[in-house]
Each structure stands twice: as C-alpha cells, then as structure tokens.
Coordinates of C-alpha atoms in Angstrom, one line a residue:
M1 CA 48.2 -35.4 58.9
R2 CA 49.7 -35.7 62.2
L3 CA 50.0 -38.4 64.7
H4 CA 50.9 -37.8 68.4
S5 CA 52.9 -40.9 68.4
G6 CA 53.4 -44.4 67.2
N7 CA 55.6 -46.1 64.4
R8 CA 57.6 -44.2 62.1
P9 CA 56.5 -44.0 58.6
T10 CA 58.6 -43.7 55.3
T11 CA 57.7 -40.9 52.9
K12 CA 58.5 -39.5 49.3
L13 CA 58.4 -36.0 47.8
I14 CA 57.3 -34.0 44.8
T15 CA 57.4 -30.4 43.2
L16 CA 55.1 -28.2 41.0
F17 CA 55.0 -25.4 38.3
T18 CA 52.8 -22.2 38.6
I19 CA 52.7 -23.1 42.4
L20 CA 49.8 -24.0 44.0
T21 CA 50.4 -25.7 47.3
L22 CA 47.7 -27.5 49.4
N23 CA 47.8 -28.0 53.2
H24 CA 45.9 -30.8 54.6
T25 CA 45.4 -32.8 57.8
F26 CA 44.1 -36.3 57.8
L27 CA 43.2 -38.9 60.6
V28 CA 45.6 -41.6 61.3
H29 CA 45.1 -45.1 59.9
A30 CA 46.8 -48.3 60.6
T31 CA 50.1 -48.1 58.9
P32 CA 53.0 -50.7 58.7
Q33 CA 55.8 -50.1 60.8
P34 CA 58.2 -47.9 58.8
S35 CA 61.7 -48.6 58.0
R36 CA 63.9 -45.7 58.6
N37 CA 66.7 -44.3 56.3
H38 CA 68.7 -41.5 58.0
L39 CA 68.7 -39.3 54.9
L40 CA 67.8 -35.7 54.7
V41 CA 64.2 -34.8 54.0
E42 CA 60.9 -33.4 55.2
A43 CA 57.3 -33.7 55.1
R44 CA 53.6 -32.5 55.1
H45 CA 50.9 -30.4 56.7
P46 CA 47.2 -30.8 57.6
E47 CA 45.2 -29.7 60.8
L48 CA 43.5 -32.3 62.9
N49 CA 40.0 -32.4 64.2
P50 CA 39.5 -33.4 67.9
N51 CA 35.9 -34.7 66.9
L52 CA 37.4 -37.6 64.8
Q53 CA 38.9 -40.7 65.8
P54 CA 41.6 -42.3 63.7
K55 CA 40.5 -45.4 62.0
P56 CA 41.2 -48.1 61.9
T57 CA 42.8 -48.6 65.1
P58 CA 46.6 -48.1 64.9
P59 CA 49.0 -50.8 65.4
A60 CA 50.6 -51.2 69.0
E61 CA 53.4 -48.9 68.2
L62 CA 51.0 -46.1 67.2
Q63 CA 48.5 -46.6 70.5
H64 CA 49.6 -43.4 71.9
A65 CA 47.5 -41.6 69.3
K66 CA 44.2 -42.1 71.2
E67 CA 43.3 -38.5 71.4
P68 CA 40.7 -37.4 69.0
I69 CA 42.1 -35.3 66.1
T70 CA 40.6 -32.9 63.7
I71 CA 40.8 -32.7 59.9
S72 CA 40.9 -29.9 57.7
T73 CA 41.7 -29.0 53.8
I74 CA 43.4 -26.0 52.9
T75 CA 44.4 -24.7 49.3
I76 CA 47.0 -22.1 49.0
T77 CA 48.3 -20.3 45.5
A78 CA 51.9 -18.9 45.5
T79 CA 54.2 -18.1 42.6
P80 CA 57.5 -19.9 42.8
S81 CA 60.9 -18.3 41.7
G82 CA 62.8 -19.7 38.8
T83 CA 61.4 -21.9 35.9
P84 CA 60.9 -25.6 36.3
A85 CA 63.5 -27.9 34.3
V86 CA 62.7 -31.6 33.7
S87 CA 66.6 -32.2 34.5
A88 CA 66.8 -30.3 37.8
P89 CA 69.5 -32.2 39.7
S90 CA 67.6 -32.0 42.9
F91 CA 64.7 -33.8 41.5
V92 CA 66.3 -36.3 39.3
D93 CA 69.1 -37.6 41.6
R94 CA 68.0 -39.3 44.8
H95 CA 70.7 -38.5 47.0
L96 CA 70.6 -34.8 46.1
F97 CA 66.9 -35.0 46.4
T98 CA 67.1 -36.3 50.1
S99 CA 70.0 -34.2 51.0
A100 CA 68.1 -31.1 49.8
L101 CA 64.8 -32.0 51.6
L102 CA 66.3 -32.7 55.0
N103 CA 68.7 -29.7 54.9
S104 CA 66.4 -27.2 53.9
T105 CA 63.5 -28.6 56.2
N106 CA 66.0 -28.9 59.0
F107 CA 67.1 -25.4 58.7
Y108 CA 63.7 -24.1 59.4
R109 CA 63.1 -26.5 62.2
S110 CA 66.2 -25.4 64.0
Q111 CA 65.2 -21.8 63.7
H112 CA 61.9 -22.8 65.6
N113 CA 63.5 -24.9 68.3
A114 CA 62.2 -28.2 66.8
S115 CA 64.7 -31.2 66.5
S116 CA 65.8 -32.3 63.3
V117 CA 63.8 -35.0 61.2
V118 CA 65.1 -37.9 59.5
Y119 CA 64.2 -39.6 56.3
N120 CA 61.6 -42.3 56.4
S121 CA 61.4 -44.7 53.5
T122 CA 58.0 -45.8 54.3
L123 CA 56.6 -42.1 54.1
A124 CA 58.5 -41.8 50.8
S125 CA 56.9 -44.9 49.5
F126 CA 53.6 -43.6 50.5
A127 CA 54.2 -40.3 48.6
S128 CA 55.4 -42.3 45.6
S129 CA 52.3 -44.7 45.5
Y130 CA 50.0 -41.6 45.6
F131 CA 51.6 -40.4 42.3
D132 CA 51.0 -43.9 40.8
K133 CA 47.4 -43.4 41.7
L134 CA 47.3 -40.0 39.9
G135 CA 49.0 -41.6 36.8
L136 CA 52.1 -39.8 36.9
P137 CA 54.9 -41.8 35.4
A138 CA 58.0 -42.4 37.7
N139 CA 60.5 -41.4 34.9
P140 CA 60.3 -37.7 33.6
P141 CA 60.2 -37.3 29.5
S142 CA 63.5 -36.5 27.8
S143 CA 62.1 -32.9 27.3
S144 CA 59.8 -30.6 29.2
K145 CA 58.2 -30.0 25.9
S146 CA 57.0 -33.4 25.3
S147 CA 53.5 -33.2 24.3
P148 CA 51.0 -33.8 27.1
S149 CA 48.8 -36.6 27.5
K150 CA 45.7 -37.2 29.8
S151 CA 47.7 -39.5 32.1
T152 CA 50.2 -36.8 32.9
N153 CA 48.2 -34.0 33.7
C154 CA 48.6 -33.0 37.3
E155 CA 45.8 -33.2 39.7
L156 CA 46.8 -31.1 42.8
K157 CA 44.8 -32.4 45.8
H158 CA 45.8 -34.0 49.0
S159 CA 46.3 -37.9 49.2
Q160 CA 43.7 -38.1 52.2
G161 CA 46.3 -40.5 53.6
P162 CA 47.4 -40.9 57.6
Y163 CA 50.2 -38.5 57.7
G164 CA 50.9 -34.8 57.6
E165 CA 51.3 -33.7 54.0
N166 CA 52.6 -30.6 52.2
L167 CA 52.1 -30.3 48.2
A168 CA 54.0 -28.1 45.7
L169 CA 54.0 -27.5 42.2
G170 CA 56.2 -25.9 39.6
C171 CA 59.2 -25.1 42.0
S172 CA 62.6 -24.8 40.3
D173 CA 64.3 -27.3 42.5
V174 CA 63.7 -28.9 46.0
Q175 CA 65.0 -26.3 48.1
S176 CA 62.8 -23.5 46.6
C177 CA 59.8 -25.5 47.5
V178 CA 60.8 -26.1 51.2
E179 CA 61.6 -22.4 51.3
M180 CA 58.0 -21.6 49.9
W181 CA 56.5 -23.5 52.8
G182 CA 59.0 -22.0 55.4
N183 CA 58.5 -18.4 54.4
E184 CA 54.9 -18.7 55.3
R185 CA 56.0 -17.9 58.6
A186 CA 55.9 -14.2 57.6
K187 CA 52.1 -14.3 57.8
Y188 CA 51.7 -16.6 61.1
D189 CA 50.5 -15.1 64.0
F190 CA 52.4 -16.7 66.9
G191 CA 50.3 -15.0 69.3
A192 CA 47.0 -16.4 68.1
A193 CA 48.7 -19.8 67.9
K194 CA 46.2 -21.5 65.6
F195 CA 45.9 -23.1 62.1
G196 CA 45.9 -20.8 59.0
E197 CA 45.1 -21.5 55.5
D198 CA 48.0 -19.6 54.3
T199 CA 50.6 -20.9 57.0
G200 CA 49.7 -24.5 57.1
H201 CA 52.7 -25.7 55.4
F202 CA 54.8 -23.5 57.8
T203 CA 53.4 -24.9 60.7
Q204 CA 53.6 -28.5 59.7
L205 CA 57.3 -28.1 58.6
V206 CA 58.3 -26.9 62.0
W207 CA 56.0 -28.9 64.2
K208 CA 58.0 -30.0 67.1
N209 CA 56.7 -33.6 67.5
T210 CA 57.2 -34.4 64.0
T211 CA 60.4 -36.7 63.7
D212 CA 60.2 -38.3 60.2
V213 CA 59.7 -37.0 56.8
G214 CA 59.5 -38.9 53.4
C215 CA 58.8 -37.3 50.0
A216 CA 58.3 -38.1 46.2
A217 CA 58.6 -35.8 43.2
R218 CA 57.4 -36.4 39.6
W219 CA 57.4 -34.3 36.4
C220 CA 53.9 -32.9 35.2
Q221 CA 53.8 -32.6 31.5
S222 CA 50.8 -30.5 31.7
W223 CA 49.3 -28.5 34.7
N224 CA 46.1 -26.4 34.5
G225 CA 46.2 -26.3 30.9
G226 CA 49.9 -24.9 30.8
G227 CA 53.3 -26.2 30.5
G228 CA 54.9 -28.8 32.6
G229 CA 56.8 -28.6 36.1
W230 CA 57.8 -30.7 39.1
Y231 CA 55.2 -31.9 41.5
L232 CA 56.4 -32.4 45.1
V233 CA 54.7 -34.3 47.8
C234 CA 56.2 -34.6 51.3
E235 CA 54.6 -36.8 54.1
Y236 CA 55.4 -36.0 57.9
W237 CA 55.1 -38.4 61.0
P238 CA 53.7 -37.7 63.5
R239 CA 51.6 -35.3 61.6
G240 CA 51.2 -31.7 62.8
N241 CA 48.4 -29.0 62.6
V242 CA 46.7 -30.7 65.6
V243 CA 44.1 -28.4 66.8
G244 CA 44.7 -27.1 70.3
E245 CA 48.4 -27.8 70.3
F246 CA 49.8 -24.9 68.2
G247 CA 50.9 -23.0 71.2
S248 CA 53.3 -25.8 72.3
M249 CA 54.3 -27.2 68.8
V250 CA 55.0 -24.1 66.8
E251 CA 57.4 -22.0 68.6
R252 CA 58.7 -18.4 67.4
K253 CA 61.9 -18.0 65.5
V254 CA 64.8 -18.3 67.9
N255 CA 66.4 -15.0 67.2
G256 CA 63.1 -13.3 66.7
G257 CA 60.5 -13.1 64.0
G258 CA 57.1 -14.0 63.1
R259 CA 53.9 -11.7 63.3
V260 CA 52.0 -10.4 66.3
K261 CA 48.8 -8.8 66.8
P262 CA 48.2 -5.2 66.2
M263 CA 49.5 -3.2 69.5
G264 CA 49.3 0.2 70.8
W265 CA 46.4 2.5 71.0
M266 CA 46.5 3.2 67.1
G267 CA 46.1 -0.5 66.4
W268 CA 49.3 -0.5 64.5
Q269 CA 50.5 -4.0 63.6
V270 CA 54.1 -4.2 64.4
V271 CA 56.9 -7.0 65.1
M272 CA 58.4 -6.5 68.4
V273 CA 61.8 -7.4 69.5
T274 CA 62.5 -7.5 73.2
V275 CA 65.8 -7.5 74.9
V276 CA 66.6 -7.6 78.7
V277 CA 69.5 -5.6 79.8
G278 CA 70.4 -5.2 83.4
G279 CA 66.8 -5.9 84.4
W280 CA 65.4 -3.4 82.0
L281 CA 63.2 -4.2 79.0
I282 CA 64.2 -2.6 75.8
F283 CA 61.7 -2.7 73.0
G284 CA 62.7 -2.0 69.4

C-alpha cells in the first residue's frame, strides 16, 4: 500500500519456499507515528485505487494523503534459487537481516533514480504482528525437518494493511528475495507506465516516493503440503503502485534497461539504447 505523505511507519520482513510472491496495495489507515531506526531494509508493493478514500482519517502527519487511492491484489508465482535453510544467517541474525534488506533494496532503487530508504521499526513491527496473526512462531525450529503442525503452515496472502507490501516465500536468503522482486523489471513496460501483476513487486521496490521500509521473516514448517521455508514480508511507506503515478514514480534504469513496446514495421519487440554523439542520435 502507498501513502502520498505522512508519518513514517516501521516495518518487518519475511521469506518463503517454493516461491510465491504477492503484490498488493491497500488504503492508508491511521497509524501511530513510527520511530525510525536507520538500518538497511526495504518494503512492499500494491496498487492504489483512486475511487477509495483512506479510512480512518490519518493523523495530522499524514494529512497530505488526501487524494483518493485505488487498491488491487496481485498473486505471482516464481521459483527461487537455492534451498531454504532454517539457519540462514540473513534471516536469523537481526543485523544481517536489516543490512541485507537495505543494501539489496537500495541497490535497485539507485539504479532507477530513487533515493535510499531507511529502516522503520514501526513498519517492521507491523510485519511481525501479521505473522503473529498467521500463527507463525517467532523462533524457528532447530531443524527444517521438524514435523509440521497446523499452526505453522504458511498462508501466503496480503495483510490488507495500510502500507505498501511485498511478500516472498522459499528464498535461500534475504538478498535472493529482494533480487526476485527487483528482477521483475525485465518484464516491466516503462513506456506504458502502469501496474502489472507480474511487475508489482519491482515497482513498489523502486517507487520514488517511498522513504521507509520495515520487514519481518519467519520460518514456515510446511507450505502447500511440502517442506518448510522462510516467509518474508516487507512493508513500505509511503506506499507505491498508485494509479496514475507510475510514469513519475518508476524511472527507467539509469544506465538503460527495461522493456519497451514493439517497434518497427514488423512489430518486433526490442530494447533500444539511445546515445547522443555530437548532435546525432545513435540507436543500437
């Protein structure tokens, strides 16, 4: 979910197994003023609907978000590389976790002319509380082969909270989850500049107005009847994927990249790199 402006929230993160990622956008609700921890982290992705108004009325700090926004839910499937390990350092060590999140998130943001995000404990707490609602324990089992129980089955769905949100399940480490979201840019049509079900994580990741991220991650002993894996949830503020703002909020890769619409009389789909040399345009 995305807010145009307001108080900064704190967030948490989570990872998953045979990867299924969800993109989602929600309306902004009144949220407590977040306390900010300047750690490395990132957040989530949904698309806002201009026909809906945020409820309840946000606190004074968030009054800037008066424009109507739209909501949409996206479900995307992908296959993560590597095998999830219950003892993955970037998931079990708090400092490595935040560093991996911030470093990988800001890496992609810098490539799309977006400023670095900071870690927000309020957002992280929200992500963590969502796991509590799902019944996922805070501490992983001593072995990934622990017998699954009903309370530790993963339920991959969005929290319906007031922030932007990205979900991932089954990644081998935190960085691979963020890379999975970021690499969706290969499918994003910068020319069309609009929301896509298979690129929503990417657009939230590099959304220019987003300044804070907070994540949480917990181990799922069983997912979709299979083995366990890390479940990662990242919250973003202000949220991205706002209808009508993709053109200004999601920029092309600084050194080129992205997909463009078919060009040429044969309708070929190509990626163009344009260089200006002495007043001449060179295409390649």
